[in-house]
Amino acid sequence: MNSPRGRNSLVLMILILIVAALVLQFRGSANQPERLAFNEVADRIISGEIARIVVDDNDLEVIFEDGNTALSRKEPTKTFVEQLLDLGVTSSDLSTTIIKLEIKEPSDWNTIISLITYILPALLVVGLIFLMLRQAQGSNNQALSFGKSRARLFTGDKPTVTFDDVAGVEEAKEELQEIVEFLQEPEKFIALGARIPKGVLLIGAPGTGKTLMAKAVSGEAVVPFFSISGSEFVEMFVGVGASRVRDLFDQAKRHSPCIVFVDEIDAVGRQRGAGLGGSHDEREQTLNQMLVEMDGFETDTNVIIMAATNRPDILDPALLRPGRFDRRVILDQPDMRGREAILKVHVKGKPLEAEVNLGIIAKSTPGFVGSDLENLVNEAAILAARRDKRTIGQSEFEESIERVIAGPERKSRIINEEEKQIIAYHEAGHAVVAHVIPEADPVHKVSIIARGMMSGFTLALPEEDRTLISRNKMKGDMAFMLGGRAAEEIVFNDITSGASNDLERVTKTARSMVTRMGMSELLGPMVYGQKEELIFLGREISEQRDYSENIAEKIDAEVHQLVQEAYERAKEILIKYRAQLDAVGQRLIEVETINREEFERIFSEPVQPKNGGTPVLISG
């Protein structure tokens, strides 16, 4: 009766019994003959009107001489004859020659009907109580199952994810291949005295495929797979998390060999003693129980604990020591070849046009992780369907890149001509500065069509992936980000609020160069300030100042100098290439979007600015 079908069957049976009892009761009470008082029966006997009397326990059925019938009832304390004699009926009146008396045996069916009449209401009440209890147990008020594990079990008989479905992380797959071999052939390792790692910690940025990789290991090994999130252990009741940990590990041992996957383990694996609850914190008790259970595994248990996190720096050291999570697999952001392999996985089963080049798409998406690329392919398919196409083309993929980076276009947004001109020259300033500075990334697209929260955008993408960023590159990027503000000042002799996000990014970059990367010539190669996370304030980050007020003033001065140098550099470039700035700005006002080829063509064919360098204000 655990399933909804079983509960529905029980309710149906109760309803049928109620209807049957009501039908029997109504049938028994329908067309009832006349009822007589017992003294009236005695009077009718004396007058000779009754031909026969049928006695059924205390009920009487009276048949008259004319064939009519009537019902009556005697007192249960005396017999029928004794009560008649008390009412003045003589023995001669009761002689069998005058009245026939018929005594009926008690009927079993009447007994059953009586039992049903009395028992059915009780059964109905019990059934309703039972259903209410089952409903309460199925809801969040599972008072009797708090300590049970919430892990979802996948049997592994029909794996849906294997290593073929994971791309761009070849080194991680090689690391996890031996886990698969151990689960398939543990005897090979045990014979050599090898001890497989009990815990494997998957570390990577959000979207790099940590959960997908864990499922792929289970699919390759064809073993049961327990999946649970770290937050599902902790409840408001003390001891529930520890109880669930014990239950999870007990289930894992019964299904050995198997894999237990704990997603977002930092929810319970944070460093102990850092919260407000002290040593009696429920989360810390859960972590302590997990540490004990991982130590309790024997060599022949064949249970692998896999966990995923993007915050390995906040995990408790006891969780990372050898014997627990002693194998760490890094899932980094994929390079260009990795992104192309991931795209090939996600486009399987999707109709693509012949000219679609996944290599160009991979080159145009630096910094994208697996989830971003999956979203990109999905957006391209949605765009193709919107355009009533049967196949997905290169234009849909290029459009989806911009949708993922900047958001969907907002063509319905109405702006006046003056504001449109300001936005056009702002974006043109970004593009011109990026094109002139050799360290900056090449411009791929410039648009004044609003996307997401941006009024326009300049898309500059690197030609190749890089892991190290030089000081000159960072200075060039700062000048590129300030190109829009510089263009506004040069062209309109005024500034607007459109550069607020650019200023925020530039300031953050300059401060990181001075305090975190040691790129200041005045302050030298040192790190200033230790960042600490305040756990009880969520994502609040505090900085412990380990430097004097004098150093703080120098840091502020260095940050200001770096930002000012970048701004002056951007202004010098735009003044020198004012003709190109005007040409790009006017072209943006006309067509709203310029791609890389058209931008480079405009830049290589400079035109003289009109009105001595002052742009012409276009009226409606």
Coordinates of C-alpha atoms in Angstrom, one line a residue:
M1 CA 0.0 0.0 0.0
N2 CA 3.0 2.3 -0.3
S3 CA 2.1 3.4 -3.8
P4 CA -0.7 5.9 -4.7
R5 CA -2.4 3.0 -6.5
G6 CA -2.5 1.0 -3.3
R7 CA -4.0 3.9 -1.3
N8 CA -6.6 4.5 -4.0
S9 CA -7.6 0.8 -3.8
L10 CA -8.1 1.0 -0.1
V11 CA -10.3 4.0 -0.4
L12 CA -12.4 2.3 -3.1
M13 CA -12.9 -0.8 -0.9
I14 CA -14.2 1.4 2.0
L15 CA -16.6 3.3 -0.3
I16 CA -18.0 0.0 -1.7
L17 CA -18.6 -1.4 1.8
I18 CA -20.4 1.9 2.8
V19 CA -22.6 1.8 -0.3
A20 CA -23.5 -1.9 0.3
A21 CA -24.5 -1.3 3.9
L22 CA -26.7 1.6 2.9
V23 CA -28.4 -0.4 0.2
L24 CA -29.1 -3.2 2.5
Q25 CA -30.5 -0.9 5.1
F26 CA -32.7 0.9 2.7
R27 CA -33.9 -2.3 1.2
G28 CA -34.8 -3.6 4.6
S29 CA -36.7 -0.5 5.5
A30 CA -38.6 -0.1 2.2
N31 CA -42.2 -1.2 1.8
Q32 CA -42.6 -2.0 5.6
P33 CA -46.0 -3.4 6.6
E34 CA -48.2 -1.9 9.3
R35 CA -46.8 -2.0 12.8
L36 CA -49.0 -2.9 15.8
A37 CA -48.6 -2.5 19.4
F38 CA -48.3 -5.8 21.3
N39 CA -51.6 -5.2 23.2
E40 CA -53.3 -4.7 19.8
V41 CA -52.0 -8.1 18.7
A42 CA -53.6 -9.5 21.8
D43 CA -56.9 -7.8 21.1
R44 CA -56.9 -9.1 17.5
I45 CA -56.3 -12.7 18.7
I46 CA -59.2 -12.5 21.0
S47 CA -61.4 -11.1 18.2
G48 CA -60.3 -13.9 15.9
E49 CA -58.9 -11.8 13.1
I50 CA -55.4 -13.4 13.1
A51 CA -54.8 -16.6 11.2
R52 CA -51.0 -17.1 11.8
I53 CA -48.2 -15.5 13.8
V54 CA -44.5 -16.0 13.0
V55 CA -42.2 -15.4 15.9
D56 CA -38.6 -14.4 15.0
D57 CA -36.8 -13.9 18.3
N58 CA -38.5 -10.7 19.7
D59 CA -40.0 -9.7 16.3
L60 CA -43.5 -10.8 15.3
E61 CA -45.0 -11.1 11.9
V62 CA -48.9 -11.2 12.1
I63 CA -50.9 -12.6 9.1
F64 CA -54.6 -11.8 9.2
E65 CA -57.5 -13.8 7.8
D66 CA -57.8 -11.5 4.8
G67 CA -54.1 -12.1 3.9
N68 CA -52.8 -8.7 5.1
T69 CA -49.7 -8.6 7.3
A70 CA -48.4 -6.5 10.1
L71 CA -45.4 -6.3 12.3
S72 CA -45.0 -6.1 16.1
R73 CA -42.5 -6.7 18.8
K74 CA -42.6 -8.4 22.2
E75 CA -40.7 -7.7 25.3
P76 CA -37.5 -9.7 25.5
T77 CA -38.0 -10.6 29.3
K78 CA -40.8 -13.1 28.8
T79 CA -41.9 -15.6 26.2
F80 CA -44.5 -14.7 23.6
V81 CA -47.2 -16.9 25.1
E82 CA -46.6 -15.7 28.7
Q83 CA -47.0 -12.1 27.6
L84 CA -50.3 -12.9 25.8
L85 CA -51.7 -14.7 28.8
D86 CA -50.8 -11.6 30.9
L87 CA -52.9 -9.5 28.5
G88 CA -56.0 -11.7 28.9
V89 CA -55.6 -14.1 26.0
T90 CA -56.9 -17.5 27.0
S91 CA -55.4 -20.9 26.1
S92 CA -58.4 -21.6 23.9
D93 CA -57.6 -18.5 21.9
L94 CA -54.1 -19.8 21.3
S95 CA -55.1 -23.3 20.3
T96 CA -53.4 -24.4 17.0
T97 CA -56.8 -25.0 15.5
I98 CA -57.5 -21.2 15.7
I99 CA -54.1 -19.6 15.4
K100 CA -51.0 -21.2 14.0
L101 CA -47.7 -20.2 15.8
E102 CA -44.5 -20.5 13.9
I103 CA -41.2 -20.1 15.7
K104 CA -38.3 -19.2 13.3
E105 CA -34.7 -20.1 14.0
P106 CA -32.2 -17.2 14.2
S107 CA -30.8 -16.3 10.7
D108 CA -27.1 -16.2 10.1
W109 CA -27.6 -13.5 7.5
N110 CA -29.3 -11.2 10.0
T111 CA -26.4 -11.7 12.3
I112 CA -24.0 -10.7 9.6
I113 CA -26.0 -7.6 8.7
S114 CA -26.0 -6.6 12.4
L115 CA -22.2 -7.1 12.6
I116 CA -21.7 -5.1 9.4
T117 CA -23.9 -2.3 10.8
Y118 CA -21.9 -2.0 14.0
I119 CA -18.4 -2.8 12.6
L120 CA -18.5 -0.8 9.4
P121 CA -18.3 2.7 11.1
A122 CA -15.4 1.5 13.2
L123 CA -13.6 0.3 10.0
L124 CA -14.3 3.5 8.3
V125 CA -12.8 5.5 11.2
V126 CA -9.7 3.2 11.4
G127 CA -9.2 3.6 7.6
L128 CA -9.4 7.3 7.7
I129 CA -6.8 7.4 10.5
F130 CA -4.6 5.1 8.6
L131 CA -4.7 7.3 5.5
M132 CA -4.0 10.4 7.5
L133 CA -0.9 8.8 9.1
R134 CA 0.4 7.7 5.7
Q135 CA -0.1 11.1 4.3
A136 CA 1.7 12.7 7.2
Q137 CA 4.6 10.2 6.8
G138 CA 4.9 11.0 3.1
S139 CA 5.1 14.8 3.8
N140 CA 7.9 16.7 5.3
N141 CA 6.8 15.7 8.8
Q142 CA 8.6 12.4 8.7
A143 CA 9.0 12.1 12.4
L144 CA 10.0 8.5 12.3
S145 CA 12.5 8.8 9.4
F146 CA 14.6 11.8 10.3
G147 CA 17.8 9.7 10.7
K148 CA 17.4 7.9 7.4
S149 CA 19.7 8.9 4.5
R150 CA 18.3 10.9 1.7
A151 CA 20.7 9.6 -0.9
R152 CA 19.3 8.6 -4.3
L153 CA 20.4 5.2 -5.5
F154 CA 21.2 4.5 -9.2
T155 CA 21.6 0.8 -9.7
G156 CA 24.2 1.1 -12.6
D157 CA 22.6 -1.7 -14.6
K158 CA 21.9 0.7 -17.5
P159 CA 24.5 3.5 -17.3
T160 CA 23.4 6.8 -18.9
V161 CA 26.7 8.6 -18.6
T162 CA 30.1 7.2 -19.5
F163 CA 33.6 8.7 -20.2
D164 CA 32.5 9.1 -23.8
D165 CA 30.0 11.8 -22.6
V166 CA 32.7 13.8 -20.8
A167 CA 35.2 15.8 -22.9
G168 CA 37.8 18.4 -22.3
V169 CA 39.2 16.9 -19.1
E170 CA 41.4 14.1 -20.4
E171 CA 43.8 14.2 -17.4
A172 CA 41.0 13.8 -14.9
K173 CA 39.6 10.8 -16.9
E174 CA 43.1 9.2 -16.7
E175 CA 43.2 9.8 -12.9
L176 CA 39.8 8.2 -12.5
Q177 CA 40.4 5.3 -14.8
E178 CA 42.2 3.4 -12.0
I179 CA 39.1 3.9 -9.8
V180 CA 37.1 2.2 -12.4
E181 CA 39.6 -0.7 -12.7
F182 CA 39.6 -1.2 -8.9
L183 CA 35.8 -1.4 -8.8
Q184 CA 35.8 -3.9 -11.7
E185 CA 38.9 -6.0 -10.7
P186 CA 39.8 -5.3 -7.0
E187 CA 41.7 -8.6 -6.8
K188 CA 44.5 -7.2 -9.1
F189 CA 45.2 -4.4 -6.6
I190 CA 44.8 -6.4 -3.4
A191 CA 47.2 -9.1 -4.7
L192 CA 49.9 -6.6 -4.9
G193 CA 49.1 -5.1 -1.5
A194 CA 47.9 -1.8 -3.1
R195 CA 45.4 0.3 -1.3
I196 CA 43.0 2.2 -3.5
P197 CA 42.2 5.7 -2.3
K198 CA 39.1 5.7 -0.1
G199 CA 38.1 9.2 -1.1
V200 CA 38.4 11.1 -4.3
L201 CA 37.8 14.9 -4.2
L202 CA 36.8 16.6 -7.5
I203 CA 37.9 20.2 -7.5
G204 CA 36.9 22.7 -10.1
A205 CA 35.0 25.9 -10.9
P206 CA 31.2 25.8 -11.2
G207 CA 30.1 24.2 -14.5
T208 CA 33.3 22.2 -15.2
G209 CA 31.5 18.9 -14.9
K210 CA 32.3 17.5 -11.5
T211 CA 28.9 15.8 -11.0
L212 CA 28.9 14.5 -14.6
M213 CA 32.4 13.0 -14.1
A214 CA 31.3 11.2 -10.9
K215 CA 28.3 9.7 -12.8
A216 CA 30.7 8.7 -15.7
V217 CA 32.9 6.8 -13.2
S218 CA 29.8 4.9 -12.0
G219 CA 28.7 4.2 -15.5
E220 CA 32.1 2.9 -16.6
A221 CA 32.4 0.6 -13.6
V222 CA 28.7 -0.5 -13.8
V223 CA 28.2 -0.3 -10.0
P224 CA 25.5 1.2 -7.8
F225 CA 25.8 5.0 -7.4
F226 CA 24.6 6.9 -4.3
S227 CA 24.1 10.6 -4.9
I228 CA 23.5 13.1 -2.1
S229 CA 24.2 16.8 -1.5
G230 CA 26.1 18.0 1.5
S231 CA 23.2 20.2 2.6
E232 CA 20.9 17.2 2.9
F233 CA 22.7 15.9 6.0
V234 CA 22.1 18.9 8.2
E235 CA 18.7 19.5 9.8
M236 CA 17.5 21.8 12.6
F237 CA 17.4 18.8 15.0
V238 CA 20.6 17.8 16.8
G239 CA 22.1 14.5 15.7
V240 CA 20.1 14.0 12.6
G241 CA 23.1 14.7 10.3
A242 CA 25.3 12.2 12.0
S243 CA 22.5 9.6 11.9
R244 CA 22.1 10.1 8.2
V245 CA 25.8 9.7 7.7
R246 CA 25.7 6.4 9.5
D247 CA 22.7 5.2 7.5
L248 CA 24.3 6.2 4.2
F249 CA 27.5 4.3 4.9
D250 CA 25.6 1.3 6.1
Q251 CA 23.7 1.3 2.8
A252 CA 26.9 1.6 0.9
K253 CA 28.5 -1.4 2.6
R254 CA 25.4 -3.5 1.8
H255 CA 25.6 -2.5 -1.9
S256 CA 29.4 -3.0 -2.1
P257 CA 31.1 -2.4 -4.6
C258 CA 29.6 1.0 -5.1
I259 CA 30.3 4.7 -5.3
V260 CA 29.0 7.3 -2.8
F261 CA 29.0 10.8 -4.3
V262 CA 28.6 13.8 -2.0
D263 CA 28.0 17.0 -4.0
E264 CA 29.0 20.4 -2.6
I265 CA 30.7 18.8 0.4
D266 CA 31.8 22.2 1.7
A267 CA 28.3 22.5 3.1
V268 CA 29.3 20.1 5.9
G269 CA 33.1 20.0 5.4
R270 CA 34.0 23.5 6.5
Q271 CA 36.8 24.0 9.0
R272 CA 35.6 23.1 12.5
G273 CA 35.5 25.8 15.2
A274 CA 35.0 28.6 12.7
G275 CA 31.2 29.0 13.2
L276 CA 29.1 30.5 15.9
G277 CA 27.9 27.2 17.3
G278 CA 31.2 26.1 18.7
S279 CA 32.0 22.4 19.2
H280 CA 28.4 21.5 19.6
D281 CA 27.4 22.8 16.2
E282 CA 25.2 20.3 14.3
R283 CA 27.3 20.7 11.1
E284 CA 30.4 19.9 13.0
Q285 CA 28.9 16.7 14.5
T286 CA 27.9 15.6 11.0
L287 CA 31.5 16.2 9.8
N288 CA 32.9 14.3 12.8
Q289 CA 30.7 11.3 12.0
M290 CA 31.8 11.4 8.3
L291 CA 35.4 11.4 9.4
V292 CA 34.9 8.4 11.7
E293 CA 32.9 6.4 9.1
M294 CA 35.7 7.0 6.4
D295 CA 38.3 5.7 8.9
G296 CA 36.1 2.6 9.5
F297 CA 36.3 1.3 6.0
E298 CA 38.2 -2.0 5.6
T299 CA 40.5 -2.7 2.7
D300 CA 38.1 -5.1 1.1
T301 CA 35.0 -2.9 1.5
N302 CA 35.1 -1.8 -2.2
V303 CA 33.3 1.5 -1.5
I304 CA 34.7 4.7 -3.1
I305 CA 33.6 8.0 -1.7
M306 CA 33.6 10.8 -4.3
A307 CA 32.9 14.4 -3.4
A308 CA 32.8 17.7 -5.3
T309 CA 33.5 21.2 -4.3
N310 CA 34.6 24.5 -5.8
R311 CA 35.9 25.8 -2.5
P312 CA 38.7 23.4 -1.4
D313 CA 40.4 26.2 0.6
I314 CA 37.7 26.2 3.3
L315 CA 37.6 22.4 3.8
D316 CA 38.7 21.0 7.2
P317 CA 42.3 19.7 7.1
A318 CA 41.2 16.4 8.7
L319 CA 39.0 15.8 5.7
L320 CA 41.9 16.1 3.2
R321 CA 44.5 14.1 5.1
P322 CA 45.8 10.7 3.6
G323 CA 43.4 7.9 4.3
R324 CA 40.3 10.0 3.7
F325 CA 40.1 12.3 0.7
D326 CA 43.7 11.7 -0.3
R327 CA 43.2 11.8 -4.1
R328 CA 42.4 15.2 -5.6
V329 CA 41.3 15.5 -9.2
I330 CA 41.3 18.9 -10.7
L331 CA 38.8 19.8 -13.4
D332 CA 40.1 23.0 -14.9
Q333 CA 38.6 25.2 -17.5
P334 CA 39.0 23.6 -20.9
D335 CA 41.4 24.9 -23.5
M336 CA 40.5 25.5 -27.1
R337 CA 40.8 21.8 -28.1
G338 CA 38.9 20.8 -25.0
R339 CA 36.1 23.2 -25.8
E340 CA 35.9 21.8 -29.3
A341 CA 35.6 18.3 -27.9
I342 CA 32.9 19.4 -25.5
L343 CA 30.9 21.0 -28.4
K344 CA 31.1 17.8 -30.3
V345 CA 29.5 16.0 -27.4
H346 CA 26.7 18.5 -27.1
V347 CA 25.9 18.7 -30.8
K348 CA 25.3 14.9 -31.1
G349 CA 21.9 14.3 -32.5
K350 CA 21.4 17.9 -33.5
P351 CA 21.1 18.8 -37.3
L352 CA 24.0 21.1 -38.2
E353 CA 24.6 22.9 -41.5
A354 CA 27.6 21.9 -43.5
E355 CA 29.5 25.2 -43.0
V356 CA 29.4 25.0 -39.2
N357 CA 32.9 25.0 -37.9
L358 CA 33.2 24.0 -34.2
G359 CA 36.8 25.0 -34.1
I360 CA 36.0 28.6 -34.8
I361 CA 33.3 28.5 -32.1
A362 CA 35.7 27.0 -29.6
K363 CA 38.2 29.7 -30.5
S364 CA 35.6 32.4 -29.9
T365 CA 34.6 31.1 -26.4
P366 CA 37.7 31.5 -24.2
G367 CA 36.9 31.0 -20.5
F368 CA 33.7 29.0 -21.3
V369 CA 33.3 25.8 -19.2
G370 CA 31.2 22.7 -20.0
S371 CA 27.9 24.2 -18.7
D372 CA 28.4 27.4 -20.7
L373 CA 29.0 25.4 -23.9
E374 CA 26.0 23.3 -23.3
N375 CA 23.9 26.4 -22.9
L376 CA 25.5 27.9 -26.0
V377 CA 24.4 24.9 -28.1
N378 CA 21.0 25.0 -26.6
E379 CA 20.6 28.7 -27.3
A380 CA 21.7 28.1 -31.0
A381 CA 19.0 25.4 -31.4
I382 CA 16.4 27.7 -29.9
L383 CA 17.4 30.5 -32.3
A384 CA 17.2 28.1 -35.3
A385 CA 13.7 27.0 -34.2
R386 CA 12.6 30.6 -33.8
R387 CA 13.7 31.3 -37.4
D388 CA 11.8 28.3 -38.7
K389 CA 15.0 26.5 -39.8
R390 CA 15.5 22.8 -40.0
T391 CA 19.2 23.0 -39.3
I392 CA 21.5 25.0 -37.0
G393 CA 23.9 27.3 -38.8
Q394 CA 27.1 29.2 -37.9
S395 CA 25.1 32.4 -37.5
E396 CA 23.0 30.9 -34.7
F397 CA 26.1 29.8 -32.9
E398 CA 27.7 33.2 -33.2
E399 CA 24.5 34.9 -31.9
S400 CA 24.3 32.4 -29.0
I401 CA 27.8 33.3 -27.9
E402 CA 26.7 36.9 -27.4
R403 CA 23.5 35.8 -25.7
V404 CA 25.5 33.7 -23.2
I405 CA 28.1 36.5 -22.6
A406 CA 25.9 39.6 -22.6
G407 CA 22.3 38.4 -22.5
P408 CA 19.5 38.6 -25.1
E409 CA 19.1 41.7 -27.4
R410 CA 16.7 44.4 -26.3
K411 CA 15.7 45.9 -29.6
S412 CA 12.5 47.2 -28.2
R413 CA 14.3 49.7 -26.0
I414 CA 13.7 53.2 -27.2
I415 CA 16.5 55.7 -26.9
N416 CA 16.7 59.3 -28.3
E417 CA 19.2 60.3 -31.0
E418 CA 21.5 62.1 -28.6
E419 CA 21.8 59.2 -26.3
K420 CA 22.3 56.8 -29.3
Q421 CA 25.2 59.0 -30.4
I422 CA 26.8 59.0 -27.0
I423 CA 26.6 55.2 -26.8
A424 CA 28.0 54.8 -30.3
Y425 CA 31.1 57.0 -29.6
H426 CA 31.5 55.3 -26.2
E427 CA 31.7 51.8 -27.8
A428 CA 33.8 53.2 -30.7
G429 CA 36.3 54.5 -28.1
H430 CA 36.6 51.0 -26.6
A431 CA 37.1 49.4 -30.0
V432 CA 39.7 52.0 -31.3
V433 CA 41.9 51.7 -28.1
A434 CA 41.7 47.9 -28.1
H435 CA 42.8 47.9 -31.8
V436 CA 45.7 50.2 -31.3
I437 CA 47.2 48.7 -28.1
P438 CA 49.2 45.6 -29.2
E439 CA 48.7 43.8 -25.8
A440 CA 44.9 44.1 -25.9
D441 CA 42.7 41.4 -27.4
P442 CA 41.4 41.9 -31.0
V443 CA 38.0 43.4 -31.5
H444 CA 35.4 40.9 -32.8
K445 CA 32.2 42.9 -32.7
V446 CA 31.0 46.3 -31.7
S447 CA 27.3 47.0 -31.1
I448 CA 25.0 49.6 -29.7
I449 CA 22.1 47.3 -29.4
A450 CA 21.2 46.8 -25.7
R451 CA 21.9 43.4 -24.3
G452 CA 21.0 42.5 -20.7
M453 CA 21.9 45.4 -18.5
M454 CA 24.3 46.9 -21.1
S455 CA 23.4 49.7 -23.4
G456 CA 26.0 48.5 -25.9
F457 CA 29.1 46.3 -25.9
T458 CA 32.5 45.8 -27.5
L459 CA 33.4 42.1 -27.8
A460 CA 37.2 41.6 -27.7
L461 CA 38.3 38.0 -27.6
P462 CA 41.9 36.6 -27.3
E463 CA 43.4 34.8 -30.2
E464 CA 44.6 31.9 -27.9
D465 CA 44.2 30.7 -24.4
R466 CA 46.5 32.0 -21.7
T467 CA 47.1 31.2 -18.1
L468 CA 49.5 33.9 -17.2
I469 CA 48.8 37.6 -17.6
S470 CA 51.6 40.1 -17.9
R471 CA 51.7 43.6 -16.3
N472 CA 51.7 45.2 -19.8
K473 CA 48.6 43.1 -20.7
M474 CA 46.8 44.3 -17.6
K475 CA 47.7 47.9 -18.3
G476 CA 46.5 47.5 -21.8
D477 CA 43.2 46.1 -20.7
M478 CA 42.7 49.0 -18.3
A479 CA 43.2 51.5 -21.1
F480 CA 40.8 49.5 -23.2
M481 CA 38.1 49.6 -20.4
L482 CA 38.6 53.4 -20.0
G483 CA 38.4 54.0 -23.8
G484 CA 34.6 54.7 -23.6
R485 CA 34.9 57.3 -20.9
A486 CA 37.8 59.0 -22.7
A487 CA 35.8 59.1 -25.9
E488 CA 32.9 60.8 -24.2
E489 CA 35.2 63.5 -22.8
I490 CA 37.0 64.1 -26.1
V491 CA 34.0 64.2 -28.3
F492 CA 31.3 65.7 -26.2
N493 CA 33.4 67.5 -23.6
D494 CA 31.2 65.8 -20.9
I495 CA 31.0 62.5 -19.2
T496 CA 28.0 60.2 -18.4
S497 CA 27.2 57.4 -16.0
G498 CA 27.6 54.8 -18.8
A499 CA 31.2 54.0 -17.7
S500 CA 30.4 53.1 -14.1
N501 CA 31.0 49.4 -14.6
D502 CA 34.2 50.1 -16.6
L503 CA 35.5 52.2 -13.7
E504 CA 34.6 49.5 -11.1
R505 CA 36.5 46.9 -13.1
V506 CA 39.5 49.1 -13.7
T507 CA 39.8 50.1 -10.0
K508 CA 39.5 46.4 -8.9
T509 CA 42.2 45.4 -11.4
A510 CA 44.6 48.2 -10.3
R511 CA 44.2 47.4 -6.6
S512 CA 44.8 43.7 -7.3
M513 CA 48.0 44.6 -9.2
V514 CA 49.3 46.6 -6.2
T515 CA 48.1 44.5 -3.3
R516 CA 47.9 40.9 -4.6
M517 CA 50.3 40.6 -7.5
G518 CA 53.2 42.7 -6.5
M519 CA 53.2 44.8 -9.7
S520 CA 53.9 48.1 -8.1
E521 CA 57.4 49.5 -8.6
L522 CA 57.1 51.7 -5.4
L523 CA 55.7 49.0 -3.1
G524 CA 57.6 46.1 -4.5
P525 CA 56.8 42.4 -4.8
M526 CA 54.7 42.0 -1.7
V527 CA 51.1 41.1 -0.8
Y528 CA 49.3 43.5 1.4
G529 CA 46.3 42.4 3.5
Q530 CA 45.1 38.9 4.3
K531 CA 41.6 38.1 3.1
E532 CA 39.4 36.1 5.4
E533 CA 35.9 34.8 4.9
L534 CA 33.4 35.5 7.7
I535 CA 31.4 32.3 7.6
F536 CA 28.5 33.6 9.7
L537 CA 28.1 36.5 7.3
G538 CA 27.7 34.4 4.2
R539 CA 29.8 35.7 1.4
E540 CA 31.2 38.6 3.4
I541 CA 34.9 38.9 2.9
S542 CA 37.0 40.8 5.5
E543 CA 40.6 42.0 4.9
Q544 CA 43.0 41.8 7.8
R545 CA 45.3 44.9 7.4
D546 CA 48.8 43.8 8.1
Y547 CA 50.3 47.2 7.0
S548 CA 50.5 50.7 8.4
E549 CA 48.5 53.8 7.5
N550 CA 51.5 55.1 5.7
I551 CA 51.5 52.0 3.4
A552 CA 47.7 52.3 3.0
E553 CA 48.2 55.9 1.6
K554 CA 50.9 54.6 -0.8
I555 CA 48.6 51.8 -2.0
D556 CA 45.8 54.3 -2.7
A557 CA 48.3 56.6 -4.5
E558 CA 49.6 53.7 -6.6
V559 CA 46.1 52.6 -7.5
H560 CA 45.2 56.1 -8.5
Q561 CA 48.4 56.5 -10.6
L562 CA 47.7 53.2 -12.5
V563 CA 44.2 54.2 -13.3
Q564 CA 45.2 57.7 -14.3
E565 CA 48.0 56.5 -16.5
A566 CA 45.5 54.1 -18.3
Y567 CA 43.0 56.9 -18.8
E568 CA 45.7 59.3 -20.2
R569 CA 46.9 56.5 -22.5
A570 CA 43.4 56.0 -23.8
K571 CA 42.9 59.7 -24.4
E572 CA 46.2 60.0 -26.3
I573 CA 45.2 57.1 -28.6
L574 CA 41.8 58.5 -29.3
I575 CA 43.1 62.0 -30.0
K576 CA 45.7 60.6 -32.4
Y577 CA 43.1 58.4 -34.1
R578 CA 40.2 60.8 -34.0
A579 CA 39.3 60.3 -37.6
Q580 CA 38.9 56.6 -37.1
L581 CA 36.9 57.2 -33.9
D582 CA 34.5 59.4 -35.9
A583 CA 34.2 56.9 -38.7
V584 CA 33.5 54.0 -36.4
G585 CA 31.0 56.0 -34.3
Q586 CA 29.1 57.3 -37.4
R587 CA 29.0 53.8 -38.8
L588 CA 27.5 52.4 -35.5
I589 CA 24.8 55.1 -35.6
E590 CA 23.9 53.9 -39.1
V591 CA 24.0 50.1 -38.8
E592 CA 24.1 49.6 -35.0
T593 CA 26.5 46.6 -35.3
I594 CA 29.9 46.2 -36.8
N595 CA 31.8 42.9 -37.1
R596 CA 35.6 42.4 -37.1
E597 CA 36.1 42.6 -40.8
E598 CA 34.1 45.8 -41.3
F599 CA 35.8 47.4 -38.3
E600 CA 39.3 46.7 -39.6
R601 CA 38.3 47.9 -43.0
I602 CA 37.0 51.2 -41.6
F603 CA 40.2 51.6 -39.5
S604 CA 42.5 51.0 -42.5
E605 CA 40.6 53.6 -44.6
P606 CA 40.5 56.7 -42.3
V607 CA 38.3 59.6 -43.2
Q608 CA 38.6 63.2 -42.1
P609 CA 36.3 64.2 -39.4
K610 CA 33.6 66.7 -40.2
N611 CA 33.4 70.3 -38.9
G612 CA 37.0 70.3 -37.7
G613 CA 36.7 67.1 -35.6
T614 CA 33.3 67.7 -34.1
P615 CA 30.8 65.0 -34.9
V616 CA 27.6 65.9 -36.6
L617 CA 24.5 65.5 -34.4
I618 CA 22.0 63.5 -36.3
S619 CA 18.4 64.6 -35.9
G620 CA 15.4 62.5 -36.3

